Amino acid sequence: MGGDKRNIAVRFFGGAGNYTEVLERLCTYVLTEGPTEAAVLEWLKSNTRATSDDGIRRRLTFLEGLGLLDRDGDSVRLTQQGMAWLSETDPAVLYELLSSTVHGFDTVLEALLDGPKTDAELGDAIGAAHPEFDWTDPSGPAQHRGWLQSLGYVERSDGVNSLTDRGRELARRRTSAYPSLEQGRCYAQTDLEDAFDTSFGSYIKGISPRTADDGELAYIIVKAREDGPYGDEIDGDRFTYIGEGVPEKGDQQLTGANGALLEQADRSTVPVYFFYQPADSDDLRYEGLVDIVDAEYVSRDGRMVYQFTMERLGLEPAEFEALSESVSEGIDDDEDDEPPLTDDGEAFTAVQRRVRSSAFPKEVTAAYDGQCAICGKSRESPSGTIDIEAAHIYPKRANGRDNVQNGLALCRLHHWAFDTGWLAVSDDYRVLVADRPDLEGYEEFAALEGDSLTLPADEDRRPHATFLAAHRERHGFESP
């Protein structure tokens, strides 16, 4: 923690929600008039409800700490940061100054991502996140919240605070596990190692899959070189990229790097960061996240290569993360309305739907700890392939929702049996079997009748009754 970082923000004039309006007028006055401190005090008394010189000076000291104002002797002037903010009054610029100067702003955003909170609950969140200082001022959370309201990130109703859409976007970006890079900017390798908190060795390879602490794939970095041996053409929103393996070594092999991209062609489970290295530079230009929409093993220039078709996503890493996590968000029960069986066609773009659809299998199988919900087994092939699949309860072909509560982790046999109507599930999570003793396989399935499902420990990840009922109806089961 920086020694000069404050524990509590300072209220400004104009009331919560209006701080920035008054601040903009004050900064404009300081820039145009070059006033003395005494003149600033009089201006604030004339233009706000301020009456106390000490109170005004405390607020000026706070603005000076943010780096917006500078007091030199008796004169007050705008700093370069102050002029930069005033030129566009970008809330992101002011938030960056606030969060780098005062503890707790990111904590407030993270707490509100979990749902609406009172000021007292926000204070508890800050206190828990920063036990190194004694959080005793009950007005502290209100001062943080007042600035966030003024910036348009938080709204307040009946004493309860919640994030606006813009605030939710900022919160996800600030709390994301993935670094937020500026598209079109060139980065040195050391900059990227700092951003990703990793070491790439002597150089960043063309395809660099990176794993998390648990060994699971976390993200992939892909690099194209202007003077590289593959002749990659990256113009346009969709382009081709040749896999790992230089021409002098013959046919490309299914290396770990090529395999990682092949897996993403099947379903986008992690962010793929794309970079371009100009011939005259050691730096890498960030081109944004890409989606691997197709992969082929084709003949090219006398050898076999992996050819990947990539498409620019136009998503921030935090948005990719939020879309993936939204698959696991519990469905709110409404006393009057049942949740819709299908996703709103206008709620997501085609790219967003693909990210959510790709996240669905991973989230569902993880919820069931890799076990079949019906038989409780988890078979593994000699090559290490797990025989567990994610089944939509209300089917995907009918636009069934990509939500973990519309999913079951099933082995291949029971996935097939569930999708074809041999099996269904009651509202109390017991197996139902189609009454077809005349068909081959009936006796095998009949033995499952009445068995309880193996369920996620988290109740918010268990199948929702609405989807189970719709599945029973589609396959002619009577609802118990």
Tab-separated table of C-alpha atoms in Angstrom:
chain	number	residue	atom	x	y	z
A	1	MET	CA	0.000	0.000	0.000
A	2	GLY	CA	1.268	3.452	-0.796
A	3	GLY	CA	2.049	5.398	2.337
A	4	ASP	CA	0.254	8.488	1.073
A	5	LYS	CA	-2.927	6.695	0.081
A	6	ARG	CA	-6.004	7.872	1.959
A	7	ASN	CA	-8.421	5.624	3.810
A	8	ILE	CA	-11.464	7.849	3.240
A	9	ALA	CA	-12.506	10.132	0.417
A	10	VAL	CA	-13.658	13.719	1.052
A	11	ARG	CA	-17.107	14.888	0.058
A	12	PHE	CA	-17.319	17.680	-2.467
A	13	PHE	CA	-19.925	20.386	-2.965
A	14	GLY	CA	-23.245	19.994	-4.718
A	15	GLY	CA	-24.535	16.940	-2.890
A	16	ALA	CA	-23.991	13.265	-3.713
A	17	GLY	CA	-24.501	12.772	-7.398
A	18	ASN	CA	-23.477	16.319	-8.321
A	19	TYR	CA	-19.833	16.506	-7.250
A	20	THR	CA	-18.461	16.412	-10.786
A	21	GLU	CA	-20.797	19.156	-12.017
A	22	VAL	CA	-19.501	21.568	-9.385
A	23	LEU	CA	-15.942	20.321	-9.864
A	24	GLU	CA	-16.090	21.037	-13.595
A	25	ARG	CA	-17.293	24.593	-12.952
A	26	LEU	CA	-14.558	25.133	-10.353
A	27	CYS	CA	-11.818	23.813	-12.654
A	28	THR	CA	-13.072	26.021	-15.486
A	29	TYR	CA	-12.958	29.038	-13.166
A	30	VAL	CA	-9.410	28.209	-12.015
A	31	LEU	CA	-8.203	27.653	-15.606
A	32	THR	CA	-9.669	30.884	-16.982
A	33	GLU	CA	-9.095	33.222	-14.031
A	34	GLY	CA	-5.868	31.967	-12.411
A	35	PRO	CA	-7.278	32.991	-8.996
A	36	THR	CA	-5.762	33.307	-5.564
A	37	GLU	CA	-6.842	30.875	-2.847
A	38	ALA	CA	-8.894	33.634	-1.237
A	39	ALA	CA	-10.723	34.183	-4.538
A	40	VAL	CA	-11.433	30.457	-4.827
A	41	LEU	CA	-12.895	30.459	-1.324
A	42	GLU	CA	-15.199	33.333	-2.243
A	43	TRP	CA	-16.179	31.700	-5.540
A	44	LEU	CA	-17.195	28.493	-3.781
A	45	LYS	CA	-19.171	30.384	-1.158
A	46	SER	CA	-20.997	32.264	-3.910
A	47	ASN	CA	-21.671	29.219	-6.100
A	48	THR	CA	-22.335	26.483	-3.531
A	49	ARG	CA	-23.681	26.208	0.008
A	50	ALA	CA	-20.141	26.274	1.419
A	51	THR	CA	-19.651	28.587	4.392
A	52	SER	CA	-16.563	27.326	6.218
A	53	ASP	CA	-13.105	28.337	5.052
A	54	ASP	CA	-11.631	25.287	6.811
A	55	GLY	CA	-14.130	22.987	5.077
A	56	ILE	CA	-13.298	24.478	1.682
A	57	ARG	CA	-9.553	24.197	2.294
A	58	ARG	CA	-10.001	20.520	3.290
A	59	ARG	CA	-11.676	19.865	-0.058
A	60	LEU	CA	-9.000	21.791	-1.971
A	61	THR	CA	-6.351	19.690	-0.227
A	62	PHE	CA	-8.208	16.576	-1.372
A	63	LEU	CA	-8.323	17.818	-4.980
A	64	GLU	CA	-4.623	18.606	-4.722
A	65	GLY	CA	-4.025	15.033	-3.523
A	66	LEU	CA	-5.909	13.729	-6.541
A	67	GLY	CA	-3.547	15.703	-8.743
A	68	LEU	CA	-6.202	18.028	-10.192
A	69	LEU	CA	-5.125	21.280	-8.529
A	70	ASP	CA	-1.856	22.776	-7.376
A	71	ARG	CA	-1.549	25.487	-4.740
A	72	ASP	CA	1.656	27.477	-5.010
A	73	GLY	CA	1.821	30.094	-2.317
A	74	ASP	CA	-1.422	32.041	-2.583
A	75	SER	CA	-2.232	31.015	-6.170
A	76	VAL	CA	-4.343	28.074	-7.345
A	77	ARG	CA	-3.887	26.501	-10.766
A	78	LEU	CA	-4.901	23.401	-12.681
A	79	THR	CA	-2.322	20.655	-13.122
A	80	GLN	CA	-1.793	18.847	-16.420
A	81	GLN	CA	-4.015	16.061	-15.051
A	82	GLY	CA	-6.631	18.613	-14.142
A	83	MET	CA	-6.602	20.081	-17.641
A	84	ALA	CA	-6.729	16.583	-19.177
A	85	TRP	CA	-9.833	15.744	-17.126
A	86	LEU	CA	-11.495	19.091	-17.835
A	87	SER	CA	-10.955	18.756	-21.596
A	88	GLU	CA	-13.266	15.721	-21.775
A	89	THR	CA	-14.612	15.307	-18.212
A	90	ASP	CA	-14.161	11.564	-18.744
A	91	PRO	CA	-15.422	9.766	-15.631
A	92	ALA	CA	-12.837	7.007	-16.172
A	93	VAL	CA	-10.011	9.541	-15.758
A	94	LEU	CA	-11.385	10.858	-12.489
A	95	TYR	CA	-12.112	7.343	-11.222
A	96	GLU	CA	-8.503	6.361	-11.875
A	97	LEU	CA	-7.321	9.344	-9.801
A	98	LEU	CA	-9.749	8.515	-6.981
A	99	SER	CA	-8.937	4.809	-6.849
A	100	SER	CA	-5.175	5.412	-6.927
A	101	THR	CA	-5.426	7.996	-4.126
A	102	VAL	CA	-8.036	6.468	-1.794
A	103	HIS	CA	-8.448	2.902	-0.578
A	104	GLY	CA	-11.719	1.104	-1.187
A	105	PHE	CA	-13.159	2.294	-4.493
A	106	ASP	CA	-12.499	-0.986	-6.313
A	107	THR	CA	-13.782	-2.829	-3.250
A	108	VAL	CA	-17.088	-0.955	-3.437
A	109	LEU	CA	-17.505	-1.831	-7.123
A	110	GLU	CA	-16.695	-5.481	-6.469
A	111	ALA	CA	-19.170	-5.632	-3.589
A	112	LEU	CA	-21.931	-4.096	-5.716
A	113	LEU	CA	-21.279	-6.661	-8.470
A	114	ASP	CA	-22.697	-9.216	-6.027
A	115	GLY	CA	-25.886	-7.160	-5.635
A	116	PRO	CA	-27.291	-3.944	-4.121
A	117	LYS	CA	-25.797	-2.807	-0.809
A	118	THR	CA	-26.467	-0.178	1.854
A	119	ASP	CA	-23.723	2.260	2.846
A	120	ALA	CA	-23.123	0.240	6.012
A	121	GLU	CA	-22.663	-2.961	4.006
A	122	LEU	CA	-20.204	-1.171	1.723
A	123	GLY	CA	-18.319	-0.044	4.819
A	124	ASP	CA	-18.163	-3.657	6.023
A	125	ALA	CA	-16.779	-4.720	2.626
A	126	ILE	CA	-14.059	-2.059	2.730
A	127	GLY	CA	-13.177	-2.962	6.314
A	128	ALA	CA	-12.894	-6.660	5.427
A	129	ALA	CA	-10.745	-5.921	2.378
A	130	HIS	CA	-8.439	-3.546	4.248
A	131	PRO	CA	-7.917	-4.857	7.796
A	132	GLU	CA	-4.602	-2.970	7.902
A	133	PHE	CA	-6.394	0.245	8.791
A	134	ASP	CA	-9.104	0.912	11.335
A	135	TRP	CA	-12.315	1.684	9.427
A	136	THR	CA	-14.321	3.499	12.079
A	137	ASP	CA	-15.821	6.528	10.315
A	138	PRO	CA	-19.480	5.648	9.568
A	139	SER	CA	-19.623	8.455	6.993
A	140	GLY	CA	-16.749	6.975	4.989
A	141	PRO	CA	-18.791	4.671	2.712
A	142	ALA	CA	-21.190	7.513	1.883
A	143	GLN	CA	-18.259	9.625	0.718
A	144	HIS	CA	-17.029	6.858	-1.597
A	145	ARG	CA	-20.567	6.300	-2.845
A	146	GLY	CA	-21.150	10.026	-3.431
A	147	TRP	CA	-18.229	10.184	-5.846
A	148	LEU	CA	-19.364	7.014	-7.618
A	149	GLN	CA	-22.858	8.458	-7.981
A	150	SER	CA	-21.425	11.644	-9.450
A	151	LEU	CA	-19.414	9.652	-11.973
A	152	GLY	CA	-22.526	7.774	-13.082
A	153	TYR	CA	-21.359	4.399	-11.804
A	154	VAL	CA	-23.777	3.997	-8.890
A	155	GLU	CA	-27.434	4.827	-8.380
A	156	ARG	CA	-29.267	5.014	-5.061
A	157	SER	CA	-32.880	4.294	-4.160
A	158	ASP	CA	-34.470	4.003	-0.700
A	159	GLY	CA	-31.082	3.886	0.981
A	160	VAL	CA	-29.786	1.061	-1.212
A	161	ASN	CA	-26.958	1.408	-3.738
A	162	SER	CA	-26.614	-0.488	-7.011
A	163	LEU	CA	-24.439	-0.329	-10.108
A	164	THR	CA	-25.547	1.377	-13.288
A	165	ASP	CA	-24.821	-0.372	-16.590
A	166	ARG	CA	-21.711	1.768	-16.958
A	167	GLY	CA	-20.716	0.993	-13.383
A	168	ARG	CA	-21.153	-2.736	-13.946
A	169	GLU	CA	-18.934	-2.546	-17.011
A	170	LEU	CA	-16.251	-0.704	-15.039
A	171	ALA	CA	-16.547	-3.103	-12.087
A	172	ARG	CA	-16.065	-6.139	-14.288
A	173	ARG	CA	-13.085	-4.547	-15.961
A	174	ARG	CA	-11.473	-3.549	-12.658
A	175	THR	CA	-12.055	-6.932	-10.985
A	176	SER	CA	-11.313	-9.120	-14.012
A	177	ALA	CA	-8.635	-11.775	-13.725
A	178	TYR	CA	-7.487	-10.795	-17.215
A	179	PRO	CA	-5.410	-7.705	-18.049
A	180	SER	CA	-7.085	-4.974	-20.037
A	181	LEU	CA	-4.871	-4.014	-22.967
A	182	GLU	CA	-5.288	-1.087	-25.338
A	183	GLN	CA	-6.016	-2.229	-28.879
A	184	GLY	CA	-3.540	-0.786	-31.387
A	185	ARG	CA	-0.904	-0.041	-28.740
A	186	CYS	CA	2.575	-1.562	-28.989
A	187	TYR	CA	3.921	-3.404	-25.941
A	188	ALA	CA	7.425	-4.535	-25.040
A	189	GLN	CA	7.724	-8.112	-23.796
A	190	THR	CA	8.473	-6.877	-20.288
A	191	ASP	CA	5.239	-4.837	-20.346
A	192	LEU	CA	3.245	-7.935	-21.278
A	193	GLU	CA	4.994	-10.026	-18.635
A	194	ASP	CA	3.972	-7.436	-16.052
A	195	ALA	CA	0.395	-7.292	-17.377
A	196	PHE	CA	-0.049	-11.078	-17.409
A	197	ASP	CA	2.094	-11.658	-14.303
A	198	THR	CA	4.167	-14.327	-16.044
A	199	SER	CA	7.470	-14.922	-17.820
A	200	PHE	CA	7.558	-15.811	-21.512
A	201	GLY	CA	11.248	-16.767	-21.538
A	202	SER	CA	13.650	-15.350	-24.090
A	203	TYR	CA	10.818	-14.458	-26.497
A	204	ILE	CA	7.048	-14.823	-26.949
A	205	LYS	CA	6.272	-17.787	-29.193
A	206	GLY	CA	3.768	-17.670	-32.025
A	207	ILE	CA	1.228	-19.659	-29.995
A	208	SER	CA	1.613	-19.463	-26.221
A	209	PRO	CA	-1.044	-21.265	-24.133
A	210	ARG	CA	-0.895	-20.290	-20.449
A	211	THR	CA	-2.327	-22.251	-17.538
A	212	ALA	CA	-3.721	-21.175	-14.179
A	213	ASP	CA	-2.483	-22.417	-10.806
A	214	ASP	CA	-4.855	-25.398	-11.021
A	215	GLY	CA	-3.345	-26.506	-14.331
A	216	GLU	CA	-6.384	-25.509	-16.402
A	217	LEU	CA	-5.906	-23.464	-19.569
A	218	ALA	CA	-6.328	-19.770	-18.651
A	219	TYR	CA	-5.681	-17.894	-21.911
A	220	ILE	CA	-3.724	-18.108	-25.165
A	221	ILE	CA	-1.434	-15.522	-26.723
A	222	VAL	CA	-1.079	-15.693	-30.513
A	223	LYS	CA	1.543	-13.690	-32.392
A	224	ALA	CA	1.980	-13.049	-36.124
A	225	ARG	CA	5.231	-11.616	-37.457
A	226	GLU	CA	5.431	-9.416	-40.517
A	227	ASP	CA	8.700	-11.143	-41.516
A	228	GLY	CA	7.630	-14.576	-40.238
A	229	PRO	CA	7.912	-17.839	-42.210
A	230	TYR	CA	4.165	-18.440	-42.566
A	231	GLY	CA	2.937	-15.489	-44.625
A	232	ASP	CA	-0.002	-14.773	-42.318
A	233	GLU	CA	-2.430	-12.178	-43.691
A	234	ILE	CA	-4.271	-10.486	-40.848
A	235	ASP	CA	-6.224	-7.802	-42.694
A	236	GLY	CA	-9.985	-7.634	-42.178
A	237	ASP	CA	-12.236	-8.918	-39.431
A	238	ARG	CA	-11.658	-12.559	-40.477
A	239	PHE	CA	-8.264	-13.955	-41.490
A	240	THR	CA	-6.210	-17.153	-41.571
A	241	TYR	CA	-3.306	-18.056	-39.313
A	242	ILE	CA	-0.871	-20.944	-39.830
A	243	GLY	CA	-0.069	-23.083	-36.811
A	244	GLU	CA	3.195	-23.949	-35.063
A	245	GLY	CA	5.964	-25.656	-37.054
A	246	VAL	CA	8.461	-23.999	-39.433
A	247	PRO	CA	8.719	-25.135	-43.110
A	248	GLU	CA	12.165	-26.741	-42.796
A	249	LYS	CA	10.771	-29.263	-40.301
A	250	GLY	CA	8.179	-30.600	-42.739
A	251	ASP	CA	4.566	-31.344	-41.832
A	252	GLN	CA	3.268	-29.555	-38.762
A	253	GLN	CA	2.575	-31.790	-35.795
A	254	LEU	CA	-0.198	-31.759	-33.212
A	255	THR	CA	1.853	-29.933	-30.605
A	256	GLY	CA	0.424	-28.597	-27.372
A	257	ALA	CA	0.204	-25.140	-28.952
A	258	ASN	CA	-1.643	-26.335	-32.064
A	259	GLY	CA	-3.864	-28.520	-29.895
A	260	ALA	CA	-4.816	-25.567	-27.711
A	261	LEU	CA	-6.064	-23.619	-30.748
A	262	LEU	CA	-7.870	-26.704	-32.102
A	263	GLU	CA	-9.737	-26.952	-28.801
A	264	GLN	CA	-10.784	-23.307	-29.080
A	265	ALA	CA	-12.064	-23.937	-32.612
A	266	ASP	CA	-14.468	-26.449	-31.082
A	267	ARG	CA	-15.571	-24.078	-28.307
A	268	SER	CA	-14.195	-20.773	-27.029
A	269	THR	CA	-13.416	-21.463	-23.396
A	270	VAL	CA	-10.639	-18.920	-22.783
A	271	PRO	CA	-9.609	-15.531	-24.184
A	272	VAL	CA	-7.249	-15.625	-27.176
A	273	TYR	CA	-5.101	-12.457	-27.313
A	274	PHE	CA	-3.771	-11.644	-30.780
A	275	PHE	CA	-0.591	-9.622	-31.383
A	276	TYR	CA	1.270	-8.488	-34.496
A	277	GLN	CA	5.007	-7.823	-34.635
A	278	PRO	CA	6.187	-5.417	-37.364
A	279	ALA	CA	9.461	-6.342	-39.093
A	280	ASP	CA	11.279	-3.275	-37.759
A	281	SER	CA	10.282	-3.618	-34.110
A	282	ASP	CA	10.743	-5.911	-31.129
A	283	ASP	CA	7.440	-4.669	-29.683
A	284	LEU	CA	4.111	-6.379	-30.257
A	285	ARG	CA	0.997	-4.502	-31.358
A	286	TYR	CA	-2.160	-5.669	-29.624
A	287	GLU	CA	-4.880	-6.496	-32.162
A	288	GLY	CA	-7.589	-7.541	-29.680
A	289	LEU	CA	-9.274	-10.817	-28.758
A	290	VAL	CA	-9.995	-13.285	-31.546
A	291	ASP	CA	-12.287	-16.277	-31.936
A	292	ILE	CA	-11.054	-19.469	-33.606
A	293	VAL	CA	-14.008	-20.132	-35.900
A	294	ASP	CA	-12.488	-22.978	-37.945
A	295	ALA	CA	-9.442	-25.240	-38.070
A	296	GLU	CA	-8.202	-27.470	-40.920
A	297	TYR	CA	-5.183	-29.664	-41.557
A	298	VAL	CA	-4.403	-28.782	-45.176
A	299	SER	CA	-1.684	-29.085	-47.787
A	300	ARG	CA	0.206	-25.841	-48.296
A	301	ASP	CA	3.486	-25.239	-50.131
A	302	GLY	CA	4.309	-28.954	-50.227
A	303	ARG	CA	3.577	-29.806	-46.599
A	304	MET	CA	0.640	-30.284	-44.205
A	305	VAL	CA	-0.148	-27.391	-41.902
A	306	TYR	CA	-2.784	-26.408	-39.379
A	307	GLN	CA	-4.760	-23.513	-40.826
A	308	PHE	CA	-6.862	-21.594	-38.341
A	309	THR	CA	-9.584	-19.163	-39.366
A	310	MET	CA	-9.741	-16.339	-36.836
A	311	GLU	CA	-12.297	-13.622	-36.352
A	312	ARG	CA	-11.879	-10.456	-34.329
A	313	LEU	CA	-14.278	-10.537	-31.388
A	314	GLY	CA	-14.541	-6.851	-30.582
A	315	LEU	CA	-14.804	-7.741	-26.874
A	316	GLU	CA	-12.782	-6.617	-23.881
A	317	PRO	CA	-11.303	-9.488	-21.818
A	318	ALA	CA	-13.535	-8.495	-18.899
A	319	GLU	CA	-16.598	-8.735	-21.158
A	320	PHE	CA	-15.489	-12.186	-22.336
A	321	GLU	CA	-15.119	-13.211	-18.696
A	322	ALA	CA	-18.514	-11.754	-17.747
A	323	LEU	CA	-20.275	-13.517	-20.633
A	324	SER	CA	-18.707	-16.837	-19.647
A	325	GLU	CA	-19.640	-16.359	-16.003
A	326	SER	CA	-23.198	-15.345	-16.886
A	327	VAL	CA	-23.865	-18.976	-17.846
A	328	SER	CA	-23.553	-19.852	-14.147
A	329	GLU	CA	-25.691	-17.029	-12.813
A	330	GLY	CA	-28.659	-18.359	-10.868
A	331	ILE	CA	-32.091	-17.739	-12.377
A	332	ASP	CA	-34.218	-15.410	-10.266
A	333	ASP	CA	-37.516	-16.981	-9.309
A	334	ASP	CA	-40.482	-14.684	-9.786
A	335	GLU	CA	-43.708	-15.437	-7.961
A	336	ASP	CA	-45.806	-14.519	-10.996
A	337	ASP	CA	-43.693	-15.501	-14.011
A	338	GLU	CA	-41.730	-18.619	-14.866
A	339	PRO	CA	-38.263	-18.014	-16.325
A	340	PRO	CA	-38.179	-18.129	-20.133
A	341	LEU	CA	-37.032	-21.389	-21.692
A	342	THR	CA	-35.028	-19.622	-24.393
A	343	ASP	CA	-32.489	-16.824	-24.505
A	344	ASP	CA	-33.717	-13.445	-25.697
A	345	GLY	CA	-32.604	-13.247	-29.324
A	346	GLU	CA	-31.892	-9.523	-28.978
A	347	ALA	CA	-30.076	-9.753	-25.646
A	348	PHE	CA	-26.788	-10.970	-27.147
A	349	THR	CA	-24.897	-10.463	-30.381
A	350	ALA	CA	-23.817	-13.490	-32.438
A	351	VAL	CA	-20.317	-13.229	-30.951
A	352	GLN	CA	-21.651	-13.002	-27.399
A	353	ARG	CA	-23.897	-16.012	-27.962
A	354	ARG	CA	-20.932	-18.040	-29.196
A	355	VAL	CA	-18.901	-17.180	-26.089
A	356	ARG	CA	-21.802	-18.143	-23.802
A	357	SER	CA	-22.513	-21.321	-25.757
A	358	SER	CA	-18.864	-22.317	-25.524
A	359	ALA	CA	-18.781	-21.660	-21.777
A	360	PHE	CA	-21.860	-23.826	-21.154
A	361	PRO	CA	-20.153	-27.281	-21.292
A	362	LYS	CA	-17.305	-26.167	-19.061
A	363	GLU	CA	-19.575	-24.623	-16.434
A	364	VAL	CA	-22.036	-27.532	-16.377
A	365	THR	CA	-19.415	-30.285	-16.108
A	366	ALA	CA	-17.613	-28.293	-13.404
A	367	ALA	CA	-20.864	-27.884	-11.440
A	368	TYR	CA	-21.253	-31.677	-11.333
A	369	ASP	CA	-17.570	-32.252	-10.583
A	370	GLY	CA	-17.165	-34.221	-13.812
A	371	GLN	CA	-19.697	-36.911	-12.823
A	372	CYS	CA	-22.797	-38.127	-14.618
A	373	ALA	CA	-25.866	-36.800	-12.797
A	374	ILE	CA	-27.762	-40.034	-13.479
A	375	CYS	CA	-25.266	-42.836	-12.843
A	376	GLY	CA	-22.710	-40.876	-10.802
A	377	LYS	CA	-19.811	-42.258	-12.838
A	378	SER	CA	-16.926	-40.548	-14.587
A	379	ARG	CA	-15.259	-42.846	-17.102
A	380	GLU	CA	-11.887	-42.019	-18.664
A	381	SER	CA	-10.398	-43.346	-21.906
A	382	PRO	CA	-6.772	-44.592	-22.115
A	383	SER	CA	-5.906	-41.288	-23.810
A	384	GLY	CA	-7.385	-39.309	-20.917
A	385	THR	CA	-10.695	-38.249	-22.484
A	386	ILE	CA	-13.469	-37.924	-19.893
A	387	ASP	CA	-16.813	-39.504	-20.834
A	388	ILE	CA	-18.912	-36.620	-19.508
A	389	GLU	CA	-20.922	-34.200	-21.635
A	390	ALA	CA	-23.086	-31.181	-20.922
A	391	ALA	CA	-26.728	-31.715	-21.911
A	392	HIS	CA	-29.260	-28.933	-22.346
A	393	ILE	CA	-32.463	-29.882	-20.527
A	394	TYR	CA	-34.594	-27.711	-22.792
A	395	PRO	CA	-32.731	-28.454	-26.035
A	396	LYS	CA	-30.276	-26.158	-27.737
A	397	ARG	CA	-31.882	-26.873	-31.125
A	398	ALA	CA	-35.011	-25.160	-29.741
A	399	ASN	CA	-32.845	-22.201	-28.579
A	400	GLY	CA	-32.717	-23.528	-25.023
A	401	ARG	CA	-30.913	-21.189	-22.660
A	402	ASP	CA	-27.180	-21.419	-22.089
A	403	ASN	CA	-27.535	-21.439	-18.324
A	404	VAL	CA	-26.150	-23.973	-15.887
A	405	GLN	CA	-29.692	-24.494	-14.463
A	406	ASN	CA	-30.758	-25.662	-17.926
A	407	GLY	CA	-27.966	-28.231	-17.927
A	408	LEU	CA	-27.077	-31.714	-16.734
A	409	ALA	CA	-23.656	-33.362	-16.798
A	410	LEU	CA	-24.221	-36.817	-18.307
A	411	CYS	CA	-22.169	-39.704	-19.646
A	412	ARG	CA	-22.614	-40.352	-23.359
A	413	LEU	CA	-25.127	-43.155	-22.873
A	414	HIS	CA	-27.358	-41.220	-20.527
A	415	HIS	CA	-26.989	-38.012	-22.577
A	416	TRP	CA	-28.345	-39.914	-25.582
A	417	ALA	CA	-31.095	-41.484	-23.454
A	418	PHE	CA	-32.101	-38.107	-22.022
A	419	ASP	CA	-32.143	-36.337	-25.388
A	420	THR	CA	-34.176	-39.099	-27.098
A	421	GLY	CA	-36.790	-39.359	-24.357
A	422	TRP	CA	-35.834	-42.598	-22.673
A	423	LEU	CA	-35.122	-40.665	-19.470
A	424	ALA	CA	-36.526	-37.574	-17.764
A	425	VAL	CA	-36.233	-35.991	-14.313
A	426	SER	CA	-38.925	-35.138	-11.782
A	427	ASP	CA	-39.063	-31.866	-9.858
A	428	ASP	CA	-37.607	-33.639	-6.829
A	429	TYR	CA	-34.659	-34.785	-8.955
A	430	ARG	CA	-35.552	-38.447	-9.426
A	431	VAL	CA	-35.047	-40.394	-12.648
A	432	LEU	CA	-38.140	-41.154	-14.745
A	433	VAL	CA	-38.061	-43.874	-17.419
A	434	ALA	CA	-40.249	-44.079	-20.526
A	435	ASP	CA	-42.805	-46.889	-20.281
A	436	ARG	CA	-41.695	-48.763	-23.403
A	437	PRO	CA	-41.039	-52.396	-22.379
A	438	ASP	CA	-41.413	-53.387	-26.039
A	439	LEU	CA	-38.144	-51.662	-27.001
A	440	GLU	CA	-34.588	-52.955	-26.747
A	441	GLY	CA	-32.817	-51.327	-23.808
A	442	TYR	CA	-35.895	-50.887	-21.628
A	443	GLU	CA	-34.705	-53.258	-18.888
A	444	GLU	CA	-31.366	-51.456	-18.601
A	445	PHE	CA	-33.009	-48.073	-18.228
A	446	ALA	CA	-35.880	-49.333	-16.054
A	447	ALA	CA	-33.349	-50.161	-13.339
A	448	LEU	CA	-32.767	-46.410	-12.944
A	449	GLU	CA	-36.424	-45.577	-12.197
A	450	GLY	CA	-36.709	-43.479	-9.024
A	451	ASP	CA	-32.960	-43.066	-8.492
A	452	SER	CA	-31.903	-39.681	-7.126
A	453	LEU	CA	-29.655	-37.496	-9.249
A	454	THR	CA	-26.122	-36.622	-8.266
A	455	LEU	CA	-26.474	-32.853	-7.861
A	456	PRO	CA	-24.218	-29.814	-7.441
A	457	ALA	CA	-23.673	-28.783	-3.832
A	458	ASP	CA	-24.622	-25.223	-4.815
A	459	GLU	CA	-28.416	-25.131	-5.060
A	460	ASP	CA	-28.262	-22.208	-7.501
A	461	ARG	CA	-26.534	-24.509	-10.014
A	462	ARG	CA	-29.097	-27.316	-9.824
A	463	PRO	CA	-31.669	-27.865	-12.618
A	464	HIS	CA	-34.583	-25.439	-12.572
A	465	ALA	CA	-38.049	-26.979	-12.375
A	466	THR	CA	-39.254	-24.996	-15.398
A	467	PHE	CA	-36.715	-26.658	-17.707
A	468	LEU	CA	-37.350	-30.115	-16.241
A	469	ALA	CA	-41.118	-29.745	-16.770
A	470	ALA	CA	-40.614	-28.561	-20.370
A	471	HIS	CA	-38.401	-31.566	-21.105
A	472	ARG	CA	-40.985	-33.971	-19.661
A	473	GLU	CA	-43.711	-32.372	-21.752
A	474	ARG	CA	-41.647	-32.618	-24.968
A	475	HIS	CA	-41.182	-36.356	-24.442
A	476	GLY	CA	-44.649	-37.282	-23.208
A	477	PHE	CA	-43.910	-37.833	-19.523
A	478	GLU	CA	-46.637	-37.047	-17.039
A	479	SER	CA	-45.474	-34.536	-14.469
A	480	PRO	CA	-45.497	-36.219	-11.058
